[in-house]
Short mmCIF file of C-alpha atoms in Angstrom, two decimals:
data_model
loop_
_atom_site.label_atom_id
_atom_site.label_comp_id
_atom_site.label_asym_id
_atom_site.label_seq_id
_atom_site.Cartn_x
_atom_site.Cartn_y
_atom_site.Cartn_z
CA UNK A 28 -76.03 -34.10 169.09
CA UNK A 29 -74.56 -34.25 165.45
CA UNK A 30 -70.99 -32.41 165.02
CA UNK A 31 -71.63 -31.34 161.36
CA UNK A 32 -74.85 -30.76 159.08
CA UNK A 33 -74.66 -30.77 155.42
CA UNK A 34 -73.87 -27.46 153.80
CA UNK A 35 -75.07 -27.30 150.08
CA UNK A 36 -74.03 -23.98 147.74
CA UNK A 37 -75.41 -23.47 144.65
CA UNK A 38 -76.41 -21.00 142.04
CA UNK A 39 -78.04 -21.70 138.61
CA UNK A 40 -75.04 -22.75 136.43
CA UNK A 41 -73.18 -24.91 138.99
CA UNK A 42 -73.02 -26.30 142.56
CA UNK A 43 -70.19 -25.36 144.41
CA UNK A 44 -70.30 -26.91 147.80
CA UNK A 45 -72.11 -29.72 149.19
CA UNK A 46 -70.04 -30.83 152.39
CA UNK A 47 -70.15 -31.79 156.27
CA UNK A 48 -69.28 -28.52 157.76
CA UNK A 49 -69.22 -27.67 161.45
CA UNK A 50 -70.22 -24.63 161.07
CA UNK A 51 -71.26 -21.77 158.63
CA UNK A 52 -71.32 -18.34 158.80
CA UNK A 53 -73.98 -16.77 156.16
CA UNK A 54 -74.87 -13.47 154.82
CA UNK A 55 -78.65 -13.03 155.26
CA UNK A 56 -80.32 -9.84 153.76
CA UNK A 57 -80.82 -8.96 157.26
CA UNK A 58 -77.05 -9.40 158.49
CA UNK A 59 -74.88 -12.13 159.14
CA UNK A 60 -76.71 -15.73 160.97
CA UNK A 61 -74.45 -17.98 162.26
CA UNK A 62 -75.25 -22.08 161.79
CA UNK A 63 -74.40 -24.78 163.90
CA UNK A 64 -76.11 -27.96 163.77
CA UNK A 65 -79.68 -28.37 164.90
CA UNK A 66 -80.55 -25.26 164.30
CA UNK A 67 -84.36 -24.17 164.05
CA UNK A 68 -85.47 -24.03 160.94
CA UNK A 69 -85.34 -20.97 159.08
CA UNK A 70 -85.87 -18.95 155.99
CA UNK A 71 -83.93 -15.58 154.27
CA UNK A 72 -83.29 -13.97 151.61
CA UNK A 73 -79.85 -14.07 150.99
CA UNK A 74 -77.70 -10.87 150.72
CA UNK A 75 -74.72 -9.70 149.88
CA UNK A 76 -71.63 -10.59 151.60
CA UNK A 77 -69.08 -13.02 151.88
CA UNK A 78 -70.32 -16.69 153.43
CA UNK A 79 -67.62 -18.66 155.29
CA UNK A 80 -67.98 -22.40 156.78
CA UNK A 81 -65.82 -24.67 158.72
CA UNK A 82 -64.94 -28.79 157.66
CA UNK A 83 -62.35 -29.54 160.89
CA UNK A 84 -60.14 -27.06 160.77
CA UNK A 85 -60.37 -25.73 157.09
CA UNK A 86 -61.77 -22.44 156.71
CA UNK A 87 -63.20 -21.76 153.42
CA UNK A 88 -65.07 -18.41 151.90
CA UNK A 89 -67.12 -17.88 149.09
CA UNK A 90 -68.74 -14.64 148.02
CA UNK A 91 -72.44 -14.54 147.10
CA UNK A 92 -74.90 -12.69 146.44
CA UNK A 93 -78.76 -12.54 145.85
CA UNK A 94 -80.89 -15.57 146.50
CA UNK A 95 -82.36 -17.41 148.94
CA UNK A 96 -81.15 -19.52 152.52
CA UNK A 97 -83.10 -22.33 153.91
CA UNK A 98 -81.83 -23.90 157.45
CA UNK A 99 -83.02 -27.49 158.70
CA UNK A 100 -81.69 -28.99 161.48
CA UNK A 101 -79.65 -31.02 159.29
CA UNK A 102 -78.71 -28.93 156.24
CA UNK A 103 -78.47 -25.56 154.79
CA UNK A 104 -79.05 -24.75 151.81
CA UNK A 105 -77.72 -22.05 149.99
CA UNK A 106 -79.35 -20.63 146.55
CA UNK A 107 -77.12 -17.63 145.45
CA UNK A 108 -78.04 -15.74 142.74
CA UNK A 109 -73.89 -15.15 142.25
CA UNK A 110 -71.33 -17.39 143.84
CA UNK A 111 -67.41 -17.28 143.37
CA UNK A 112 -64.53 -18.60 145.35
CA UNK A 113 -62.07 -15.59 146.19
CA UNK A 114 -59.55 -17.66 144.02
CA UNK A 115 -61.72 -17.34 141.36
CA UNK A 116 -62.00 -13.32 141.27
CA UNK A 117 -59.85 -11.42 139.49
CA UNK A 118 -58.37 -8.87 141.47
CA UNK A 119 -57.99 -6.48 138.57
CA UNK A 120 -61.37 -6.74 137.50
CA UNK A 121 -62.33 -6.65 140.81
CA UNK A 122 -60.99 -2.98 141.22
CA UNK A 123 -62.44 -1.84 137.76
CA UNK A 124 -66.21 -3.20 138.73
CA UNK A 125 -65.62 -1.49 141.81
CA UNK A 126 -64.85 2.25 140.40
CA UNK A 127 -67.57 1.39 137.86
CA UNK A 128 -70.05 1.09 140.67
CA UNK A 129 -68.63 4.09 142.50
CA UNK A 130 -69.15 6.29 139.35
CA UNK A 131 -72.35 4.67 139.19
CA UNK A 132 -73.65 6.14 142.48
CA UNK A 133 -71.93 9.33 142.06
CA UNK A 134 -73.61 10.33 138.70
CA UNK A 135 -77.18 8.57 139.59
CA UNK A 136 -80.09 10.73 138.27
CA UNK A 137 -82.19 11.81 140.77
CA UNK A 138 -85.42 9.47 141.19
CA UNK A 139 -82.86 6.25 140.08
CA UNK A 140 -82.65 2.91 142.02
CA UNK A 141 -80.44 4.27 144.43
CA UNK A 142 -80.81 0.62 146.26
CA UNK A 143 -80.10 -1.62 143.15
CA UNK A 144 -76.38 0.96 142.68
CA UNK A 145 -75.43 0.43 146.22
CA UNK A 146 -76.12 -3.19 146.17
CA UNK A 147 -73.70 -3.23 143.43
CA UNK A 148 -70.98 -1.28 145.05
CA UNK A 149 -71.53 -3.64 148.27
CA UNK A 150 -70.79 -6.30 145.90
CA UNK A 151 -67.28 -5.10 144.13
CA UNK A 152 -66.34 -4.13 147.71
CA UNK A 153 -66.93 -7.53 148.70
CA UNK A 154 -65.55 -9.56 146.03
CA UNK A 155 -62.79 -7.12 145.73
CA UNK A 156 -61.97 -7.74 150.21
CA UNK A 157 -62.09 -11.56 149.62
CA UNK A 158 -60.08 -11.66 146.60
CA UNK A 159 -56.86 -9.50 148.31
CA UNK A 160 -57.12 -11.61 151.22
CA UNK A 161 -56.86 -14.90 149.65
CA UNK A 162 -54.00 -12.91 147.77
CA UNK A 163 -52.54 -12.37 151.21
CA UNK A 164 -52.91 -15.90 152.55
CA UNK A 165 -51.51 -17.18 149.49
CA UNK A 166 -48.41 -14.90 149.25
CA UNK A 167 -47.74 -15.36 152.61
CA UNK A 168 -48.13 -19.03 151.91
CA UNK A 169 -46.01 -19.32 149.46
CA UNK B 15 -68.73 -43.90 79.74
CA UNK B 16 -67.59 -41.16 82.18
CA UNK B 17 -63.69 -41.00 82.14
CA UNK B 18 -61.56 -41.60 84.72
CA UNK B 19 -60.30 -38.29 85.41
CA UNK B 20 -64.25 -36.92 86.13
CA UNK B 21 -64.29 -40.51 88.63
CA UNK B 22 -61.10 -39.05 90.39
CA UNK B 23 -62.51 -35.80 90.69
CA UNK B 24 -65.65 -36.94 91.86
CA UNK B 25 -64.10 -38.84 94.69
CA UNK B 26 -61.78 -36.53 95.25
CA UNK B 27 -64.74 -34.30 95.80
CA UNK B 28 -66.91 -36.58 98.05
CA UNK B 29 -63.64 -37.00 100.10
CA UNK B 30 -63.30 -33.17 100.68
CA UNK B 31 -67.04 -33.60 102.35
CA UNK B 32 -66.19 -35.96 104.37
CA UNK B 33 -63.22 -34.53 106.23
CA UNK B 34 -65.65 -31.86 106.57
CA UNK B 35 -68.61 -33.71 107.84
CA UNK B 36 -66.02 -35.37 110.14
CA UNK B 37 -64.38 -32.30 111.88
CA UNK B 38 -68.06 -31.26 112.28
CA UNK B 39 -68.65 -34.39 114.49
CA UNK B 40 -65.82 -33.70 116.67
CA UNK B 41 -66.41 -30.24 117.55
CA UNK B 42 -70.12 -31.54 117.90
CA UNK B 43 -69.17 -34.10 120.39
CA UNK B 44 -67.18 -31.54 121.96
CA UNK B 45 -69.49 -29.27 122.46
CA UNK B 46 -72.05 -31.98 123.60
CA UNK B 47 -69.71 -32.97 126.26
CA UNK B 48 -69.77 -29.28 127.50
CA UNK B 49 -73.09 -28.96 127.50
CA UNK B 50 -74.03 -31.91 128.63
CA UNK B 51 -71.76 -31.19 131.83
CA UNK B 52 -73.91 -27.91 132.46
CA UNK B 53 -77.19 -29.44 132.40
CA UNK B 54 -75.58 -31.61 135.39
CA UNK B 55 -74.42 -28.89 137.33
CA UNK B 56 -77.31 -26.87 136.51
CA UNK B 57 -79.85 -29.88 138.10
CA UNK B 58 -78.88 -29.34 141.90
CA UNK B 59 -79.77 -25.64 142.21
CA UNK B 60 -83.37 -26.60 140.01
CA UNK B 61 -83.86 -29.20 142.48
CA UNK B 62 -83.05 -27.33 145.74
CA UNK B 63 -84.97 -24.63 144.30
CA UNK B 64 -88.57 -26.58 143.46
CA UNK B 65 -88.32 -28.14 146.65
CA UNK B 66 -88.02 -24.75 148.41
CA UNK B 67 -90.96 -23.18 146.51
CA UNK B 68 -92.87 -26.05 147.28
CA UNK B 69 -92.23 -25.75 151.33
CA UNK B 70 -93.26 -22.54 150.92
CA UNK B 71 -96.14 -22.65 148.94
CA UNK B 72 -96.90 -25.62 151.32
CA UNK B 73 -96.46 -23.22 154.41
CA UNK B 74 -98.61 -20.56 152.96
CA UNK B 75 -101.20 -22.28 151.77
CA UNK B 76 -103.51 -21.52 154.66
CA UNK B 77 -103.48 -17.84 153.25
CA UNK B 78 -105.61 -16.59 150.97
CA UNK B 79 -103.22 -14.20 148.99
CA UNK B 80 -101.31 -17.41 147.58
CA UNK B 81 -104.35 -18.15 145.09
CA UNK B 82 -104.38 -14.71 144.28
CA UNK B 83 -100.39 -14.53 143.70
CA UNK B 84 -100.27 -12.80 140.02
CA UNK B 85 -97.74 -15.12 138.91
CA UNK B 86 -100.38 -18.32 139.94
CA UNK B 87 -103.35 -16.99 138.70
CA UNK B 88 -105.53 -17.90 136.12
CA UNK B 89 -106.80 -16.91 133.03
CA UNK B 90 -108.50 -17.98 130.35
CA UNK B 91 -105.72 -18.20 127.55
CA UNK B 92 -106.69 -15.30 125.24
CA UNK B 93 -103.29 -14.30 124.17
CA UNK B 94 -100.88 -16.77 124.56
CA UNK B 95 -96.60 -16.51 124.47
CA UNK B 96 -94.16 -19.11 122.94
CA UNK B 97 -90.96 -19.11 123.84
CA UNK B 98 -89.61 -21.23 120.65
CA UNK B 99 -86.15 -22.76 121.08
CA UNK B 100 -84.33 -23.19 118.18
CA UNK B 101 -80.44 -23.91 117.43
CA UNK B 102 -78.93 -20.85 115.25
CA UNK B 103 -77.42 -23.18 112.43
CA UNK B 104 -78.53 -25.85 110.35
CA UNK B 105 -76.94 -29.38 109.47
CA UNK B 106 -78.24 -30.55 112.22
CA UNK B 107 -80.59 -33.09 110.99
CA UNK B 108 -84.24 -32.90 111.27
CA UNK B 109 -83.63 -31.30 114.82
CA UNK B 110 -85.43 -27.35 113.65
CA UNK B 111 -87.77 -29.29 111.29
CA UNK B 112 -89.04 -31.16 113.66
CA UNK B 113 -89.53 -28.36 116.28
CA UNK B 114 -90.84 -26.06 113.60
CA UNK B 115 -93.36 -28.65 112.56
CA UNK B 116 -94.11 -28.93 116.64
CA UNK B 117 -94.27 -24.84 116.67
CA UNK B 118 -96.81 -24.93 113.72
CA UNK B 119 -99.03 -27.99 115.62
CA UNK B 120 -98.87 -25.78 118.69
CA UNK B 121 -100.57 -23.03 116.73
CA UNK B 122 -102.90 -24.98 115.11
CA UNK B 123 -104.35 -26.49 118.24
CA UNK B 124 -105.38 -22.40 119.26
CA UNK B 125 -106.88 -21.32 115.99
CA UNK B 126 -108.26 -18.37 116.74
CA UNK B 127 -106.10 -17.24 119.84
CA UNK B 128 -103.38 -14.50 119.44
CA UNK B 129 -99.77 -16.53 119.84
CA UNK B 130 -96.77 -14.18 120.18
CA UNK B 131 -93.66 -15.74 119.08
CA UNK B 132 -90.18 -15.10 121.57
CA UNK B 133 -87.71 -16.93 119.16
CA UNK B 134 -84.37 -17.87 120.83
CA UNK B 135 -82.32 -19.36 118.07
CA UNK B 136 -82.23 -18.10 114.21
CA UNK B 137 -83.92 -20.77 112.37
CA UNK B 138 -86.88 -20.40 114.31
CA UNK B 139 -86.59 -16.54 113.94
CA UNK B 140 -86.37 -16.74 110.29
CA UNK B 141 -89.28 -19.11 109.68
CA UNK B 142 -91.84 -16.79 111.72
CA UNK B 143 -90.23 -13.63 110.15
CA UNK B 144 -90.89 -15.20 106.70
CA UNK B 145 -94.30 -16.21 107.47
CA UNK B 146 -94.85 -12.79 109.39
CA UNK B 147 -96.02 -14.62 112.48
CA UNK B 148 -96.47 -12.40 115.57
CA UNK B 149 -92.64 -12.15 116.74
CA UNK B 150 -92.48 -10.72 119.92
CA UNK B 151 -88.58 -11.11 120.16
CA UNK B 152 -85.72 -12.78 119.06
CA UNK B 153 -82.32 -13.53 120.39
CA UNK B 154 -79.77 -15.25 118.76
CA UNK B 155 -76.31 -16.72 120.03
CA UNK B 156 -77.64 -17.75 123.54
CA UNK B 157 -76.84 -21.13 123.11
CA UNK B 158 -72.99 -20.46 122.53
CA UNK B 159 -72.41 -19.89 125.90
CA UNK B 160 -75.84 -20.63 127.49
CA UNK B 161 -75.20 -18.36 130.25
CA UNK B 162 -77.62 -18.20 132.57
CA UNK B 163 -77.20 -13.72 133.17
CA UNK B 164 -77.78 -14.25 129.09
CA UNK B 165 -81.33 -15.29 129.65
CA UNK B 166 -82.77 -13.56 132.56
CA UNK B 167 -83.48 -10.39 131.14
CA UNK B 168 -85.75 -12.51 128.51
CA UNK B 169 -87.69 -14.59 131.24
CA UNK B 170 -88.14 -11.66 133.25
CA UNK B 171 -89.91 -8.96 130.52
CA UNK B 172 -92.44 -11.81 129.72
CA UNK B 173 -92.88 -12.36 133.26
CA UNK B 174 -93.51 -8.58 133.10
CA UNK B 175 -96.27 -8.66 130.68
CA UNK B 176 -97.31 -11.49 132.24
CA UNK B 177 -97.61 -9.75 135.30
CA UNK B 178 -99.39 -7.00 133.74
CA UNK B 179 -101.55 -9.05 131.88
CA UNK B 180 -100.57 -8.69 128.47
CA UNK B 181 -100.40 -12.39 128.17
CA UNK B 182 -102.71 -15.11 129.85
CA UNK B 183 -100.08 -18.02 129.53
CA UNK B 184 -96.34 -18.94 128.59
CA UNK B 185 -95.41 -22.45 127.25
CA UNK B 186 -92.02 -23.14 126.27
CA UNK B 187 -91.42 -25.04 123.31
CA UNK B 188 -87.73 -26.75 123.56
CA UNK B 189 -86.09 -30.35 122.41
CA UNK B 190 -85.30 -32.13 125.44
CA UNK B 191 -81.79 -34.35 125.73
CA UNK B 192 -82.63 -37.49 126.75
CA UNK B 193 -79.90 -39.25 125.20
CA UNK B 194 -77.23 -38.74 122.41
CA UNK B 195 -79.64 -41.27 120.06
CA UNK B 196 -83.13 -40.17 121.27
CA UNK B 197 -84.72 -36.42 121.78
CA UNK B 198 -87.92 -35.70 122.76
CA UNK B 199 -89.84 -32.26 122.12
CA UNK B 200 -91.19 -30.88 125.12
CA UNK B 201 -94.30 -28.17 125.59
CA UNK B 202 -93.84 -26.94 128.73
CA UNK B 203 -96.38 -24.15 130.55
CA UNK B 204 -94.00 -22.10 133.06
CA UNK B 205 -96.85 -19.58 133.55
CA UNK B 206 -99.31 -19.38 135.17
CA UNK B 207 -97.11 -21.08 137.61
CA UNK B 208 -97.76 -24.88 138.35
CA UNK B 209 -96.92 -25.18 142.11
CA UNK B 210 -94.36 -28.19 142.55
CA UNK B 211 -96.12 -30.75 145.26
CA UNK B 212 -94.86 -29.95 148.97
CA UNK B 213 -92.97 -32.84 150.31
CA UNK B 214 -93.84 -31.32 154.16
CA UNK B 215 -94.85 -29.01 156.37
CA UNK B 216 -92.17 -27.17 158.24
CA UNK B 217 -92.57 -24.61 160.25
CA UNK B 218 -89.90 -22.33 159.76
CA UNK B 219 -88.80 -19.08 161.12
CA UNK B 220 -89.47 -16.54 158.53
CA UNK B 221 -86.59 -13.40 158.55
CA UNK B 222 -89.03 -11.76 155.85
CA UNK B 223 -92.59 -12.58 155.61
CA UNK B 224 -93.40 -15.99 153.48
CA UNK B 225 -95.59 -13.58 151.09
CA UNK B 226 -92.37 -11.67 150.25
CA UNK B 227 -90.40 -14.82 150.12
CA UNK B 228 -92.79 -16.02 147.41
CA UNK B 229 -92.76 -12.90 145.87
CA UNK B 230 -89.23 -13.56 144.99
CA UNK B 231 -89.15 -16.87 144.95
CA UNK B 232 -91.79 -17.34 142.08
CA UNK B 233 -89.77 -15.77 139.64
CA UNK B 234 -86.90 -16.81 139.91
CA UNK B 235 -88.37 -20.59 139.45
CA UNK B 236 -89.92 -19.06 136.15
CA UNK B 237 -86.44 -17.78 135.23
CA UNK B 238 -84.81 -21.21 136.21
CA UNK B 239 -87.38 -23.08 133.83
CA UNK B 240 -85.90 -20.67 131.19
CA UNK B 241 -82.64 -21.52 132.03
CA UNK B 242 -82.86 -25.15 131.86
CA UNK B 243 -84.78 -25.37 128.01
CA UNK B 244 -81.71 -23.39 126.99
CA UNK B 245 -79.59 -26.16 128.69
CA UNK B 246 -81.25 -28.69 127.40
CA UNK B 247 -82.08 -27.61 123.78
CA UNK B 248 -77.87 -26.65 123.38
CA UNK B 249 -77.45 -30.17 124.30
CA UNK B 250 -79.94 -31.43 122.23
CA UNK B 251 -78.78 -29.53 119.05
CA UNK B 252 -75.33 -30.56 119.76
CA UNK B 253 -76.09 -34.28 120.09
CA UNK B 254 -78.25 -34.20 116.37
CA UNK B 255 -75.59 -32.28 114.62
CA UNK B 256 -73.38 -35.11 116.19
CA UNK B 257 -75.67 -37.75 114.96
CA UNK B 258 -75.95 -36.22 111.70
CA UNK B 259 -72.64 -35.70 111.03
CA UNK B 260 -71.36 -38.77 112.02
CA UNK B 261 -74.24 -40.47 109.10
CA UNK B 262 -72.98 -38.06 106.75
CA UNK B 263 -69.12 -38.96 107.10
CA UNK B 264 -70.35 -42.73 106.79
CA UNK B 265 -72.79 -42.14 103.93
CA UNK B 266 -69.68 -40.12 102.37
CA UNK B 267 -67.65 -43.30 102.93
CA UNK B 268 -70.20 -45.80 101.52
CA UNK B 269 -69.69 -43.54 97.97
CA UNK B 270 -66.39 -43.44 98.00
CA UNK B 271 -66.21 -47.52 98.36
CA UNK B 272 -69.18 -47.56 95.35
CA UNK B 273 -67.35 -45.07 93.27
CA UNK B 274 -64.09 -46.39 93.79
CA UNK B 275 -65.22 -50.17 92.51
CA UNK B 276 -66.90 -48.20 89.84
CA UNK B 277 -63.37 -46.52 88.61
CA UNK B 278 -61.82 -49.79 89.05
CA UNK B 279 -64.24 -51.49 86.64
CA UNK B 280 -63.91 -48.90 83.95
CA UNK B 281 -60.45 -49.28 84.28
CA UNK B 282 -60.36 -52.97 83.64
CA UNK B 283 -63.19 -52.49 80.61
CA UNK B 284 -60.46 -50.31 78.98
CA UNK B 285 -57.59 -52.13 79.63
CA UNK B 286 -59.57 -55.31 78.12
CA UNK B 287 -60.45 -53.43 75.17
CA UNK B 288 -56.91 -52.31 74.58
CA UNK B 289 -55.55 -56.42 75.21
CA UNK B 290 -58.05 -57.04 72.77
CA UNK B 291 -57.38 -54.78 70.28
CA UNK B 292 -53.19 -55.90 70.36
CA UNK B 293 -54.40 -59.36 70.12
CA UNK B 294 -57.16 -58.45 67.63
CA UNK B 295 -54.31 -56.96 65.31
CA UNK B 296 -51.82 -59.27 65.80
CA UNK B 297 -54.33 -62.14 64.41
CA UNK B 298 -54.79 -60.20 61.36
CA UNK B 299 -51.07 -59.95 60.49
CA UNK B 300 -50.61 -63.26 60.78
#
């Protein structure tokens, strides 16, 4: 049995991983599916959330959101409608979008799309999580 | 016989030009490289994507509802949409000319059928606006950054009234970058949608139903076809302008050489005249 199957991110603009992983953790719309190699097959929409994989020992996150997942046995493919590497997020903005998305929700008219807001806060929160931890790792790093 | 201060000047001038024409190339070629970088890392996610939709297509194709998808059906092309891809500034060559002249062929060819007109770029804008063409739209400065959240919103209210039925087909109308010296205009029909061949069956485990799946995926392939004119059309502009420029800095060149033999030659003729004047003179006194 293979030790690795070919992980492939990408969203519209730009491709951001295509690599021999071990394993990948991804956000489905559904919840979290775990990936090893040989897996069955499978189809998702892709959530929100923050997808992590594994090359060796290297653990590496990105944060997506929005799109599609196909599993083969041999590769997963990711199509994100929004894809960023916690280094990539800026922590500030980060916290802005995420009060933004709060106030959002709070002053919603009644009869708006309730679903679409909260998609959007699930989103800052997210991007906002990943960013201070790869703050963390790299401050503790350093 | 022009004097030789109005030949300075006029070189002088046609030198101005061409540092101008020339700092237009390099931004040009600049901006090419960019662009030309994006429509690479733009080419994975269309692939991984058109393979995807055709799997699925391929898995649903047993059911009936895929021939009755709105976004696949068919209609007889009563009112049609053009999504006309223009660059927002000129001194690029013949590259709007020739996609105007393409725009006006595409009408042509449906006399009689109602053509809306989505421009994305301002030359095209302004030569339906003149002509008061049907303009459904316009949107300028998308090619600057060429950002794909920039066009969404424009693919998906004419997938709207496509969905709706407003309109019975979409064609895009775009210059394609083949390569820095040779473009190539491109008519393309994103709806109704034109289901890319499956490559096989899989059977896969669906989390939501394959309907739904299509349901989202269908779109989004209509927005990435969107996406990738933009691409492609930036590039294109950016390689004519290039192309132009760089003619324009050599023409410039080529009449500075012709003007500067030409001030050289009056020169002489004067010079001549005045050695033979002196010598003219000095005969006579003696």
């Amino acid at each position: 049995m293979p030790e690795t199957f070919l992980l492939e991110v990408a969203t519209p603009e730009r491709l951001l991983v295509r690599e021999q992983v071990r394993e990948a953790q991804i956000p489905a719309a559904r919840g979290y599916i775990g990936v090893l190699p040989e897996h069955a097959p499978l189809l998702a929409e892709l959530g929100t959330g923050t997808l992590s994989y594994a090359v060796g020992e290297r653990r590496s996150s990105i944060v997506v959101s929005g799109g599609f997942v196909e599993v083969q046995p041999d590769h997963v493919r990711v199509l994100a409608e929004t894809a960023e590497r916690p280094e990539e997020i800026d922590t500030e903005r980060a916290r802005q979008a995420l009060r933004q998305a709060e106030r959002e929700l709070l002053m919603a008219p009644p009869g708006a799309d309730i679903a679409r807001a909260l998609n959007k806060l699930r989103k800052a929160q997210e991007r906002l999580a990943a960013a201070e931890k790869q703050k963390a790792q790299t401050g503790k790093r350093a | 016989m022009p004097s030789l201060i109005d030949i300075r000047r006029r070189i002088r001038s046609v030198r101005n030009t061409q540092q101008i024409t020339k700092a237009m190339k390099m931004v040009s070629t600049a901006r090419l490289r960019r662009a030309q970088e994006r429509v690479l890392l733009a080419r994975p996610y269309a692939r991984m994507l058109s393979e995807l939709v055709a799997n699925v297509a391929a898995a649903a194709q047993s059911e009936e509802l895929l021939a009755a998808h709105p976004l696949l059906v068919r209609r007889a092309e009563e009112r049609v949409q053009l999504v006309f891809y223009t660059a927002d500034r000129g001194l690029a060559g013949a590259f709007n000319s020739n996609l105007i002249k393409a725009a006006q062929q595409f009408l042509r060819e449906r006399e009689g059928v109602r053509v809306e007109i989505e421009a994305i770029g301002r030359k095209g804008r302004d030569f339906f606006r003149k002509r008061k063409a049907a303009l459904s739209g316009e949107h300028l400065g998308l090619g600057n950054k060429a950002l794909y959240a920039d066009i969404v919103p424009v693919a998906d209210r004419i997938i709207e009234r496509y969905r709706s039925a407003e309109i019975d087909a979409v064609y895009l109308l775009y210059n394609e970058f083949k390569s820095i010296l040779s473009q190539k205009l491109a008519v393309e029909r994103v709806l109704p949608i034109e289901l890319p061949k499956g490559r096989r069956f899989t059977e896969y485990i669906y989390e939501q139903p394959p309907v739904q799946m299509l349901e989202r995926l269908l779109p989004q392939y209509v927005r990435v076809s969107f996406y990738h004119a933009l691409l492609e059309s930036t590039a294109a502009e950016h390689a004519a302008r290039m192309t132009a420029m760089d003619a324009a800095t050599s023409n410039a060149a080529e009449l500075i050489d012709k003007l500067t033999l030409y001030l050289n030659r009056v020169r002489q003729a004067s010079i001549t005249r005045e050695i033979i004047e002196v010598v003219s003179g000095a005969a006579a006194l003696a």
